[in-house]
Coordinates of C-alpha atoms in Angstrom, one line a residue:
Chain W
M1 CA 19.1 -36.0 44.5
A2 CA 19.3 -39.9 44.8
T3 CA 15.9 -41.3 46.2
A4 CA 16.1 -44.6 48.2
E5 CA 15.3 -47.3 46.0
N6 CA 11.9 -48.0 47.7
D7 CA 10.8 -44.7 47.5
L8 CA 11.5 -45.1 43.6
E9 CA 9.2 -47.9 43.7
L10 CA 6.7 -46.0 45.4
L11 CA 7.2 -43.3 43.3
A12 CA 7.0 -45.4 40.0
Q13 CA 3.4 -46.7 41.6
S14 CA 2.1 -43.4 42.0
I15 CA 3.2 -42.3 38.3
R16 CA 1.1 -45.5 37.5
L17 CA -1.9 -44.5 39.4
E18 CA -1.7 -40.9 37.4
V19 CA -1.6 -42.4 34.0
I20 CA -4.8 -44.6 34.8
D21 CA -6.4 -41.3 36.0
E22 CA -5.5 -39.3 33.1
I23 CA -6.5 -41.7 30.6
V24 CA -9.4 -42.0 32.1
F25 CA -10.2 -38.5 32.5
A26 CA -9.3 -37.8 28.7
G27 CA -11.2 -40.5 27.6
K28 CA -8.0 -41.2 25.2
G29 CA -4.6 -42.6 25.4
H30 CA -2.3 -45.5 25.1
I31 CA -2.2 -47.4 28.6
G32 CA -0.4 -50.1 27.5
P33 CA 2.7 -48.2 26.2
A34 CA 2.5 -45.6 28.7
L35 CA 2.7 -48.2 31.8
S36 CA 6.0 -50.2 30.3
W37 CA 8.3 -47.3 30.1
V38 CA 7.3 -46.0 34.2
E39 CA 10.5 -47.5 35.7
I40 CA 12.6 -45.9 33.0
G41 CA 11.0 -42.5 33.4
V42 CA 11.9 -42.6 36.8
A43 CA 15.4 -43.6 36.6
L44 CA 16.0 -40.8 34.2
Y45 CA 14.3 -38.2 36.0
F46 CA 14.7 -39.0 39.8
G47 CA 17.4 -41.6 39.7
P48 CA 18.5 -39.1 38.8
V49 CA 20.3 -39.8 35.7
M50 CA 19.2 -36.9 33.9
N51 CA 20.5 -33.0 35.7
V52 CA 17.5 -31.3 35.0
S53 CA 15.8 -31.8 38.3
K54 CA 18.9 -30.0 39.5
V55 CA 19.6 -27.2 36.9
G56 CA 15.8 -26.8 36.0
F57 CA 14.3 -26.4 32.7
D58 CA 15.3 -23.0 31.7
S59 CA 19.0 -24.0 31.9
P60 CA 20.9 -24.5 28.6
D61 CA 23.1 -27.2 30.0
R62 CA 19.8 -29.0 31.1
D63 CA 19.9 -32.7 29.9
R64 CA 17.3 -33.2 27.5
F65 CA 14.9 -36.1 26.9
I66 CA 12.8 -36.9 24.0
L67 CA 9.8 -39.3 24.1
S68 CA 10.3 -40.8 20.8
K69 CA 7.4 -43.2 21.4
G70 CA 5.2 -40.0 22.0
H71 CA 2.0 -42.2 22.6
G72 CA 3.2 -43.0 25.8
C73 CA 2.9 -39.7 26.8
Q74 CA 0.9 -40.0 30.0
T75 CA 3.9 -41.1 31.8
L76 CA 5.9 -37.9 31.0
Y77 CA 2.8 -35.9 31.9
A78 CA 3.1 -37.5 35.2
I79 CA 6.5 -37.1 36.0
L80 CA 6.6 -33.4 34.8
R81 CA 4.0 -32.6 37.3
K82 CA 5.5 -34.5 40.0
L83 CA 8.7 -32.2 39.1
G84 CA 6.3 -29.2 39.4
V85 CA 6.8 -28.3 36.0
L86 CA 3.5 -29.2 34.7
E87 CA 0.6 -27.9 36.6
R88 CA -2.0 -30.4 38.1
T89 CA -5.2 -30.3 36.2
S90 CA -7.7 -27.7 37.5
S91 CA -10.7 -29.5 38.6
K92 CA -12.4 -25.9 37.6
E93 CA -11.0 -25.9 34.2
P94 CA -10.3 -29.6 33.4
R95 CA -8.6 -29.9 29.9
P96 CA -7.0 -32.7 28.6
L97 CA -3.3 -32.8 27.5
P98 CA -2.2 -33.6 24.0
G99 CA -2.6 -36.9 23.3
H100 CA 1.0 -37.1 21.9
P101 CA 3.9 -34.6 23.4
D102 CA 3.8 -31.1 22.0
V103 CA 6.7 -28.4 23.0
E104 CA 3.7 -26.0 24.2
V105 CA 3.4 -28.3 27.5
P106 CA 5.7 -27.2 29.8
G107 CA 9.0 -29.7 30.2
V108 CA 8.1 -31.3 27.1
E109 CA 11.3 -30.8 24.3
A110 CA 10.2 -32.2 21.2
N111 CA 7.0 -32.8 19.5
S112 CA 6.5 -36.7 18.8
G113 CA 3.4 -38.9 18.0
S114 CA 4.6 -39.8 14.3
L115 CA 7.2 -42.6 15.1
G116 CA 10.6 -42.7 13.8
H117 CA 11.7 -38.9 14.4
G118 CA 12.8 -38.6 18.1
L119 CA 16.4 -40.3 17.5
G120 CA 17.1 -37.8 14.8
V121 CA 15.8 -34.6 16.8
G122 CA 17.7 -35.9 19.8
L123 CA 21.0 -36.4 17.5
G124 CA 20.4 -32.7 16.4
M125 CA 20.0 -31.4 20.4
A126 CA 23.7 -33.3 21.0
L127 CA 25.0 -31.9 18.0
A128 CA 23.7 -28.5 19.0
G129 CA 25.5 -28.9 22.4
Q130 CA 28.7 -29.3 21.0
A131 CA 28.4 -26.7 18.7
L132 CA 27.3 -24.3 21.2
G133 CA 29.7 -25.7 23.9
H134 CA 26.9 -26.6 26.4
E135 CA 27.4 -29.8 28.2
Y136 CA 24.3 -31.9 28.4
N137 CA 23.5 -35.5 27.5
T138 CA 20.2 -36.1 25.3
Y139 CA 18.0 -39.0 26.0
V140 CA 15.6 -40.3 23.3
L141 CA 13.0 -43.0 24.5
L142 CA 11.9 -45.2 21.4
G143 CA 9.7 -47.8 21.4
D144 CA 10.5 -51.2 19.6
G145 CA 7.7 -51.2 17.1
E146 CA 9.1 -48.1 16.4
L147 CA 12.3 -49.5 14.9
G148 CA 10.5 -50.7 11.8
E149 CA 10.7 -46.9 10.5
G150 CA 13.8 -46.5 8.2
S151 CA 14.3 -43.2 9.6
V152 CA 15.4 -44.6 13.1
W153 CA 18.1 -46.6 11.4
E154 CA 19.2 -43.5 9.4
A155 CA 19.8 -41.6 12.7
L156 CA 21.3 -44.6 14.3
M157 CA 23.8 -45.0 11.2
L158 CA 24.8 -41.3 11.5
A159 CA 25.0 -41.2 15.3
G160 CA 27.2 -44.0 15.1
H161 CA 28.9 -42.8 12.4
L162 CA 29.7 -39.4 14.1
Q163 CA 30.5 -40.7 17.6
A164 CA 27.6 -38.9 19.3
S165 CA 28.8 -39.9 22.9
T166 CA 26.4 -37.6 24.5
L167 CA 23.1 -39.3 22.6
T168 CA 21.7 -42.2 24.5
A169 CA 18.9 -44.0 23.0
I170 CA 16.4 -46.3 25.2
I171 CA 14.5 -48.7 23.7
D172 CA 11.5 -49.9 25.6
R173 CA 11.4 -53.5 24.6
N174 CA 7.9 -54.7 25.4
G175 CA 7.7 -57.1 22.4
L176 CA 4.1 -55.8 21.2
G177 CA 3.0 -53.7 18.4
A178 CA -0.3 -52.4 18.1
T179 CA -1.9 -55.3 16.8
A180 CA 1.3 -58.2 17.0
S181 CA 3.9 -59.4 18.5
T182 CA 7.1 -57.5 17.0
E183 CA 8.9 -60.7 16.1
D184 CA 5.8 -61.7 14.2
M185 CA 5.4 -58.5 12.5
L186 CA 8.8 -57.5 11.7
R187 CA 11.9 -59.6 13.4
L188 CA 14.1 -57.1 15.3
E189 CA 16.2 -59.6 17.1
P190 CA 19.3 -60.0 17.4
L191 CA 19.0 -56.3 18.3
E192 CA 22.1 -55.9 20.2
D193 CA 24.4 -57.2 17.2
K194 CA 22.7 -54.9 15.0
L195 CA 23.1 -51.8 17.0
E196 CA 26.7 -52.9 18.2
S197 CA 27.5 -53.1 14.0
F198 CA 26.0 -49.2 13.8
G199 CA 28.7 -48.5 16.4
W200 CA 26.7 -48.4 19.4
A201 CA 27.6 -49.1 23.0
V202 CA 24.9 -51.6 23.8
S203 CA 23.5 -52.9 26.9
R204 CA 20.6 -54.8 27.9
V205 CA 18.8 -54.8 31.1
D206 CA 15.5 -55.3 33.2
G207 CA 13.6 -52.3 32.3
H208 CA 11.5 -52.6 35.2
D209 CA 15.0 -52.8 37.8
I210 CA 15.3 -49.1 38.6
Q211 CA 18.8 -49.6 39.8
A212 CA 19.6 -51.3 36.8
L213 CA 18.6 -49.0 34.6
V214 CA 20.5 -46.2 36.1
Q215 CA 23.5 -48.3 36.5
A216 CA 23.3 -49.3 32.5
L217 CA 22.4 -45.3 31.9
E218 CA 25.6 -44.0 34.0
A219 CA 28.0 -46.5 32.7
D220 CA 31.1 -45.1 30.7
V221 CA 31.0 -46.2 27.7
G222 CA 33.7 -44.0 25.9
T223 CA 33.1 -42.2 22.9
R224 CA 30.3 -44.2 21.2
P225 CA 26.6 -43.1 21.5
R226 CA 24.9 -45.5 24.1
V227 CA 21.7 -47.8 23.7
V228 CA 20.0 -49.4 26.4
I229 CA 17.7 -52.2 25.6
A230 CA 15.0 -52.1 28.5
D231 CA 13.3 -55.2 28.4
T232 CA 9.8 -54.5 29.7
V233 CA 6.2 -55.3 30.0
K234 CA 3.3 -53.6 27.9
G235 CA 0.8 -52.9 30.5
K236 CA 3.3 -53.4 33.3
G237 CA 1.9 -53.3 36.8
V238 CA -2.0 -54.4 36.0
D239 CA -2.4 -57.8 35.9
F240 CA -4.9 -58.0 33.1
M241 CA -3.2 -55.4 30.7
E242 CA 0.1 -56.9 30.9
N243 CA 1.2 -58.2 27.1
Q244 CA -2.0 -57.7 25.9
V245 CA -2.2 -56.0 22.6
S246 CA -5.9 -55.1 23.0
W247 CA -4.5 -52.8 25.5
H248 CA -2.3 -50.9 23.5
H249 CA -5.1 -48.0 23.4
K250 CA -8.1 -49.3 25.2
V251 CA -9.4 -46.6 27.6
P252 CA -10.6 -48.5 30.5
T253 CA -14.0 -48.2 32.1
Q254 CA -14.6 -46.8 35.2
L255 CA -14.9 -50.6 36.8
E256 CA -11.7 -51.6 34.9
A257 CA -9.9 -48.4 36.4
E258 CA -10.8 -49.5 39.7
Q259 CA -9.1 -53.0 39.2
A260 CA -6.2 -51.4 37.2
R261 CA -5.7 -49.1 40.4
A262 CA -6.3 -52.1 43.1
Y263 CA -3.5 -54.1 41.0
I264 CA -1.0 -51.2 40.8
M265 CA -1.3 -50.8 44.8
G266 CA -1.0 -54.3 45.0
I267 CA -4.4 -54.7 47.0
N268 CA -5.7 -57.1 44.0
Chain H
M1 CA 24.5 -4.5 -14.5
T2 CA 27.4 -6.5 -12.9
L3 CA 26.5 -9.2 -10.8
R4 CA 28.4 -9.6 -7.4
F5 CA 27.6 -13.2 -7.5
S6 CA 27.8 -15.8 -10.4
D7 CA 25.1 -18.1 -9.3
H8 CA 22.4 -18.5 -6.8
R9 CA 24.6 -21.0 -4.8
D10 CA 27.6 -18.7 -4.7
A11 CA 25.0 -15.8 -3.4
A12 CA 23.7 -18.1 -0.5
F13 CA 26.6 -19.6 0.7
G14 CA 28.2 -16.0 0.4
A15 CA 25.6 -14.5 2.7
L16 CA 25.9 -17.8 4.9
V17 CA 29.7 -17.4 5.2
N18 CA 29.1 -13.5 6.4
S19 CA 27.1 -14.5 9.1
L20 CA 29.5 -17.2 10.2
E21 CA 31.8 -14.6 10.5
E22 CA 29.8 -12.4 12.5
G23 CA 29.2 -15.1 15.0
F24 CA 25.8 -16.2 13.9
P25 CA 25.1 -19.8 15.2
L26 CA 24.2 -21.6 12.2
M27 CA 24.9 -25.0 10.6
V28 CA 24.8 -26.1 7.0
L29 CA 23.3 -29.9 6.6
T30 CA 23.4 -31.3 3.2
N31 CA 22.3 -34.9 1.8
D32 CA 25.7 -35.2 -0.2
M33 CA 24.8 -32.3 -2.4
G34 CA 28.1 -30.3 -3.6
A35 CA 28.8 -26.9 -4.4
F36 CA 31.7 -24.9 -4.7
G37 CA 30.5 -22.3 -2.1
L38 CA 29.3 -25.0 0.5
D39 CA 33.2 -26.3 -0.3
A40 CA 34.2 -22.8 0.7
L41 CA 32.0 -22.5 3.5
A42 CA 33.4 -25.8 5.0
E43 CA 37.1 -25.2 4.5
Q44 CA 36.5 -21.9 6.8
F45 CA 34.1 -23.4 9.3
P46 CA 34.6 -26.8 9.1
D47 CA 32.5 -27.6 12.3
R48 CA 29.9 -25.9 11.0
V49 CA 29.1 -28.5 8.0
L50 CA 27.6 -31.5 8.4
N51 CA 26.9 -33.7 5.5
V52 CA 24.8 -36.8 6.5
G53 CA 25.0 -38.8 3.3
I54 CA 21.9 -39.7 1.5
Q55 CA 19.4 -39.7 4.1
E56 CA 16.7 -36.7 3.5
Q57 CA 14.2 -38.0 6.4
N58 CA 16.9 -38.0 9.2
L59 CA 18.6 -34.8 8.0
V60 CA 15.5 -32.9 8.5
S61 CA 14.9 -34.3 12.1
V62 CA 18.7 -33.5 13.1
A63 CA 17.9 -30.0 11.5
S64 CA 14.8 -29.8 14.0
G65 CA 16.9 -30.8 17.2
L66 CA 19.5 -28.1 16.3
A67 CA 16.8 -25.4 15.9
L68 CA 15.5 -26.6 19.2
S69 CA 18.6 -25.9 21.0
G70 CA 19.9 -22.6 19.7
V71 CA 21.8 -23.6 16.1
T72 CA 19.7 -22.4 13.4
P73 CA 20.1 -25.2 10.5
V74 CA 20.3 -24.3 7.0
I75 CA 19.3 -27.5 4.6
F76 CA 21.1 -27.6 1.2
G77 CA 19.2 -30.2 -1.1
I78 CA 17.6 -31.2 -3.9
A79 CA 14.1 -29.8 -4.2
S80 CA 12.1 -33.0 -5.3
H81 CA 14.1 -35.0 -2.6
L82 CA 13.7 -32.7 0.3
I83 CA 9.9 -31.9 0.0
G84 CA 8.9 -35.2 -1.2
R85 CA 10.9 -37.9 0.7
A86 CA 11.0 -35.6 3.8
Y87 CA 7.7 -33.9 3.8
E88 CA 6.6 -36.0 7.0
Q89 CA 9.9 -34.6 8.9
V90 CA 9.5 -30.9 7.4
R91 CA 5.9 -30.9 8.3
L92 CA 6.2 -32.1 11.9
D93 CA 9.7 -31.3 12.5
L94 CA 10.1 -28.0 11.0
A95 CA 6.7 -26.4 10.2
Y96 CA 4.6 -27.8 13.2
A97 CA 7.4 -27.6 15.9
R98 CA 7.9 -24.1 15.1
V99 CA 11.3 -23.9 14.7
H100 CA 13.5 -21.2 12.9
S101 CA 14.9 -23.4 9.9
I102 CA 16.1 -22.3 6.5
V103 CA 16.0 -24.7 3.4
L104 CA 18.0 -23.8 0.3
S105 CA 16.0 -26.1 -2.2
V106 CA 18.0 -26.6 -5.2
G107 CA 16.2 -27.3 -8.5
P108 CA 12.9 -25.7 -8.2
G109 CA 10.3 -26.7 -10.9
L110 CA 11.7 -28.3 -13.9
T111 CA 15.4 -26.7 -13.7
Y112 CA 16.5 -30.7 -13.7
G113 CA 13.8 -31.4 -16.3
V114 CA 16.2 -33.5 -18.5
D115 CA 16.7 -35.7 -15.7
G116 CA 13.1 -37.0 -15.3
P117 CA 10.2 -37.1 -13.3
T118 CA 12.5 -38.5 -10.2
H119 CA 14.2 -35.0 -10.0
Q120 CA 11.2 -32.5 -11.1
A121 CA 9.6 -30.6 -8.4
L122 CA 6.4 -29.1 -10.0
H123 CA 5.0 -30.4 -6.7
E124 CA 7.0 -28.5 -4.5
P125 CA 5.0 -25.2 -4.2
A126 CA 1.7 -27.1 -3.5
M127 CA 3.2 -29.3 -0.7
L128 CA 4.7 -25.8 0.8
R129 CA 1.5 -24.2 0.7
T130 CA -0.3 -27.0 3.0
L131 CA 2.4 -26.0 5.7
P132 CA 1.7 -23.1 8.4
G133 CA 4.4 -20.7 9.0
V134 CA 6.3 -20.8 5.8
T135 CA 7.9 -18.1 4.2
Y136 CA 8.8 -19.4 0.3
T137 CA 11.3 -17.2 -1.5
Y138 CA 12.2 -17.7 -5.2
P139 CA 14.5 -15.0 -5.9
T140 CA 15.7 -15.0 -9.6
H141 CA 18.8 -12.8 -9.5
P142 CA 21.8 -13.9 -7.2
D143 CA 21.7 -10.5 -5.3
E144 CA 18.3 -11.4 -4.5
T145 CA 19.4 -14.7 -3.5
H146 CA 21.9 -13.3 -1.0
L147 CA 19.4 -10.9 0.7
A148 CA 16.7 -13.9 1.0
V149 CA 19.4 -15.8 2.7
L150 CA 20.5 -12.8 5.3
R151 CA 16.6 -12.0 5.6
A152 CA 15.8 -15.6 6.2
L153 CA 18.7 -15.9 9.0
H154 CA 17.1 -13.2 11.0
G155 CA 13.2 -14.2 10.4
R156 CA 11.0 -16.8 12.1
G157 CA 9.6 -20.0 11.6
L158 CA 10.6 -22.2 8.4
Q159 CA 12.3 -20.2 5.7
W160 CA 12.0 -22.2 1.9
I161 CA 14.3 -20.6 -0.4
S162 CA 14.2 -21.8 -4.2
L163 CA 17.8 -22.0 -5.7
D164 CA 17.2 -22.2 -9.5
K165 CA 20.0 -22.5 -12.1
H166 CA 18.7 -20.0 -14.4
V167 CA 19.9 -16.5 -13.6
L168 CA 18.1 -13.7 -14.6
L169 CA 19.5 -10.1 -14.8
A170 CA 17.3 -7.5 -12.8
P171 CA 15.3 -5.4 -15.1
E172 CA 16.6 -2.1 -16.1
S173 CA 13.5 -0.6 -17.5
K174 CA 12.2 2.5 -16.2
E175 CA 8.6 0.7 -16.1
V176 CA 9.7 -1.6 -13.3
S177 CA 9.1 -0.5 -9.7
V178 CA 11.0 -2.8 -7.5
H179 CA 9.7 -3.7 -3.8
Y180 CA 11.0 -6.1 -1.4
G181 CA 9.5 -9.5 -2.6
W182 CA 7.7 -8.2 -5.8
K183 CA 8.7 -6.0 -8.9
H184 CA 6.0 -4.8 -11.1
I185 CA 6.1 -3.6 -14.8
R186 CA 2.8 -1.0 -15.3
R187 CA 1.8 0.0 -18.7
D188 CA -1.7 1.0 -17.7
S189 CA -3.3 -2.1 -18.7
S190 CA -6.2 -3.3 -16.9
V191 CA -4.9 -6.9 -17.2
L192 CA -2.0 -8.2 -15.0
L193 CA 0.0 -11.3 -15.6
I194 CA 1.9 -12.7 -12.2
S195 CA 4.6 -15.5 -12.0
F196 CA 7.4 -16.6 -9.9
G197 CA 10.6 -17.9 -10.5
S198 CA 12.7 -18.4 -13.9
A199 CA 9.5 -18.6 -16.2
I200 CA 8.9 -15.1 -15.6
E201 CA 11.3 -14.2 -18.4
M202 CA 8.9 -15.8 -20.9
V203 CA 5.8 -14.2 -18.9
A204 CA 7.1 -10.8 -19.3
E205 CA 8.0 -11.0 -22.6
C206 CA 4.4 -11.8 -23.4
A207 CA 3.3 -9.1 -21.0
R208 CA 5.8 -6.7 -23.4
H209 CA 4.3 -8.1 -26.8
H210 CA 0.7 -7.3 -25.4
R211 CA 1.3 -4.5 -23.6
V212 CA -0.3 -5.4 -20.7
D213 CA 1.0 -5.1 -17.0
C214 CA 3.3 -8.0 -15.5
A215 CA 4.4 -8.7 -11.7
Q216 CA 6.8 -11.1 -10.3
L217 CA 6.8 -12.6 -6.8
T218 CA 10.3 -13.3 -5.2
Q219 CA 8.5 -13.8 -2.2
V220 CA 5.5 -16.2 -3.0
M221 CA 4.2 -17.2 0.2
P222 CA 3.4 -15.1 2.6
V223 CA 2.2 -12.6 0.3
P224 CA 4.4 -9.7 0.4
A225 CA 3.1 -6.1 1.9
G226 CA 1.7 -3.9 -0.7
F227 CA 1.2 -6.7 -3.3
A228 CA -2.4 -7.8 -2.8
E229 CA -3.7 -4.1 -2.8
V230 CA -2.2 -3.9 -6.0
L231 CA -3.2 -6.6 -7.8
S232 CA -7.0 -5.9 -6.2
A233 CA -7.2 -2.9 -8.3
Y234 CA -7.1 -5.2 -11.9
E235 CA -9.9 -6.1 -13.6
R236 CA -8.5 -9.3 -14.5
V237 CA -5.3 -11.3 -13.4
V238 CA -3.4 -14.0 -15.4
L239 CA -1.5 -16.4 -13.1
V240 CA 1.3 -18.4 -14.9
E241 CA 3.1 -20.8 -12.6
E242 CA 5.8 -23.8 -13.9
T243 CA 3.5 -25.9 -11.6
S244 CA 1.1 -28.5 -12.3
W245 CA -2.3 -27.6 -12.3
P246 CA -4.2 -26.0 -10.5
G247 CA -1.2 -23.9 -8.9
I248 CA -0.8 -22.4 -5.6
L249 CA -1.4 -18.4 -6.3
S250 CA -5.0 -18.1 -6.3
G251 CA -5.3 -19.7 -2.7
I252 CA -2.4 -18.1 -1.5
F253 CA -4.0 -14.5 -2.6
Q254 CA -7.5 -15.4 -1.8
S255 CA -6.8 -16.2 1.6
S256 CA -4.7 -13.6 2.3
S257 CA -7.5 -10.9 2.9
D258 CA -11.2 -11.3 3.4
D259 CA -11.5 -7.5 2.7
L260 CA -10.3 -7.4 -0.5
C261 CA -12.4 -7.7 -3.7
W262 CA -10.7 -10.2 -5.6
P263 CA -10.5 -9.7 -9.8
S264 CA -11.1 -13.1 -12.0
F265 CA -8.1 -15.0 -11.7
T266 CA -7.2 -17.3 -14.8
I267 CA -4.7 -19.7 -14.2
V268 CA -1.9 -21.0 -16.6
T269 CA 0.1 -24.2 -15.3
L270 CA 1.6 -27.2 -16.5
P271 CA -1.1 -30.2 -16.9
L272 CA -0.3 -33.2 -14.1
E273 CA 0.7 -35.2 -16.7
T274 CA 3.7 -33.5 -16.9
P275 CA 5.9 -35.6 -15.1
L276 CA 4.7 -38.6 -17.0
G277 CA 6.3 -36.7 -20.4
H278 CA 9.7 -36.3 -19.6
W279 CA 9.4 -32.7 -20.3
S280 CA 12.6 -30.5 -20.8
R281 CA 12.2 -27.0 -19.1
E282 CA 12.1 -25.4 -22.6
E283 CA 9.2 -27.2 -23.9
A284 CA 7.3 -26.4 -21.0
W285 CA 8.1 -22.7 -21.4
R286 CA 7.1 -23.3 -24.7
E287 CA 3.6 -24.6 -23.5
L288 CA 3.3 -22.1 -21.2
S289 CA 3.9 -19.5 -23.4
A290 CA 1.2 -20.9 -26.0
K291 CA -1.4 -21.1 -23.3
L292 CA -0.6 -17.6 -22.4
K293 CA -0.8 -15.8 -25.5
R294 CA -4.2 -17.8 -26.2
E295 CA -5.6 -16.6 -23.2
L296 CA -4.5 -13.0 -24.1
E297 CA -5.7 -13.2 -27.8

């Protein structure tokens, strides 16, 4: 069921706090990439764009989500905890979750971590739904740096050709790779034009505006697969992490974590 | 003996058609590879065949998505391209994802030797050897292929089946004992020659000439039931493989059991430099035969 707009924003804030906690606890993680897609995750699971919170993770008609940019998984884990699918880490047996999604983790639909695979896997899921007569949508979140992988364009080409209308790709367009801006390394723009030419219905929104994301993800686009380019900020929510390549996979110190939490809660 | 199927591809697609007729949820994916049997299958079940074009990596990822959602993918493509270009996807999206999938890998070894190194698959067994949960089958008789595909459909994990162009007749000798996954010709020798794939024809002839025992693996990985105990009873085992040095069988056997006492293994393979020489398959088999004869003399 839909939650009020401010509730969703509070949820996003809570997820960001959990991301910080999880990465500090694990001693590893990609904090910038995790923080950039929080609103996207909230829109999908709590908007809710996806039906999985209603039908459950065991339903063959559940919508699927694949985090192709698997290094941002702490956000996914936080979402799954809030849905009650993933148990909170017990203080008696603390054990970090995998650094990239694994199907052994409840609620994770596909392994990811080696970039460039998720869209193809998601296309396969969409095709399976059609073959078996199950009505579900498949959502795949890609990083913008990930678009350098040729296999992504193979999947884009095939999905466009097949008019895989139950497939939605979301691009976390934060503009940064691990070491440099995407446009300095491997120019992606004009991205909308490229994706349109592959047969996709393209929209571009503020990736931190939950309502705009929900509208874009639910818009009727006919028979084409859909792609939403979500303009985001890497490290969103923490002033000193925003738009900084250094926070791609740096682990915050205890002091930095406290400062980060303060920024997220709007105290700082 | 009359073959039910004229070649391995017909046998494989025959098994798939039978299964589809029984309602088995599968889909065949190919990267622009053709076959009469596939054409026939596509005509009967058009929504169960997907030709993705020349994109092996995405093909395997799509297969994974199908498998994760209840449809068994059957990938049909050329061995060198599937295991090479799409190795990352085979490794992560099929093997590590622990999904049930089938690969019909056409042109193992030097089947396409004359086409040059880009189409040779001497590296295929070694790359499969690195993957957990793989069942690697290399039938040499189309009836074996038919059975292998049916078993693969009802098996688990990644089922990799090599489809050669060469068709070997099933051995009719009374000396042959046939088990699922392996055959054994006993001449009460203390020496056993083991091979897999089409090279077995040359190996069996060497064994006959030198009056030594011979075994063929049609299931290469994992070691088929009962075989390890048989080979551990020999004093000397010669492994003959149409692969690059050092082959895969010795590692497969020794890792299959800590309890057995293994004989000394002699390994006969093609040199690593083989792909640089544009060898034909016949040249390669002559090389293997010459090496094998030197070992036995």
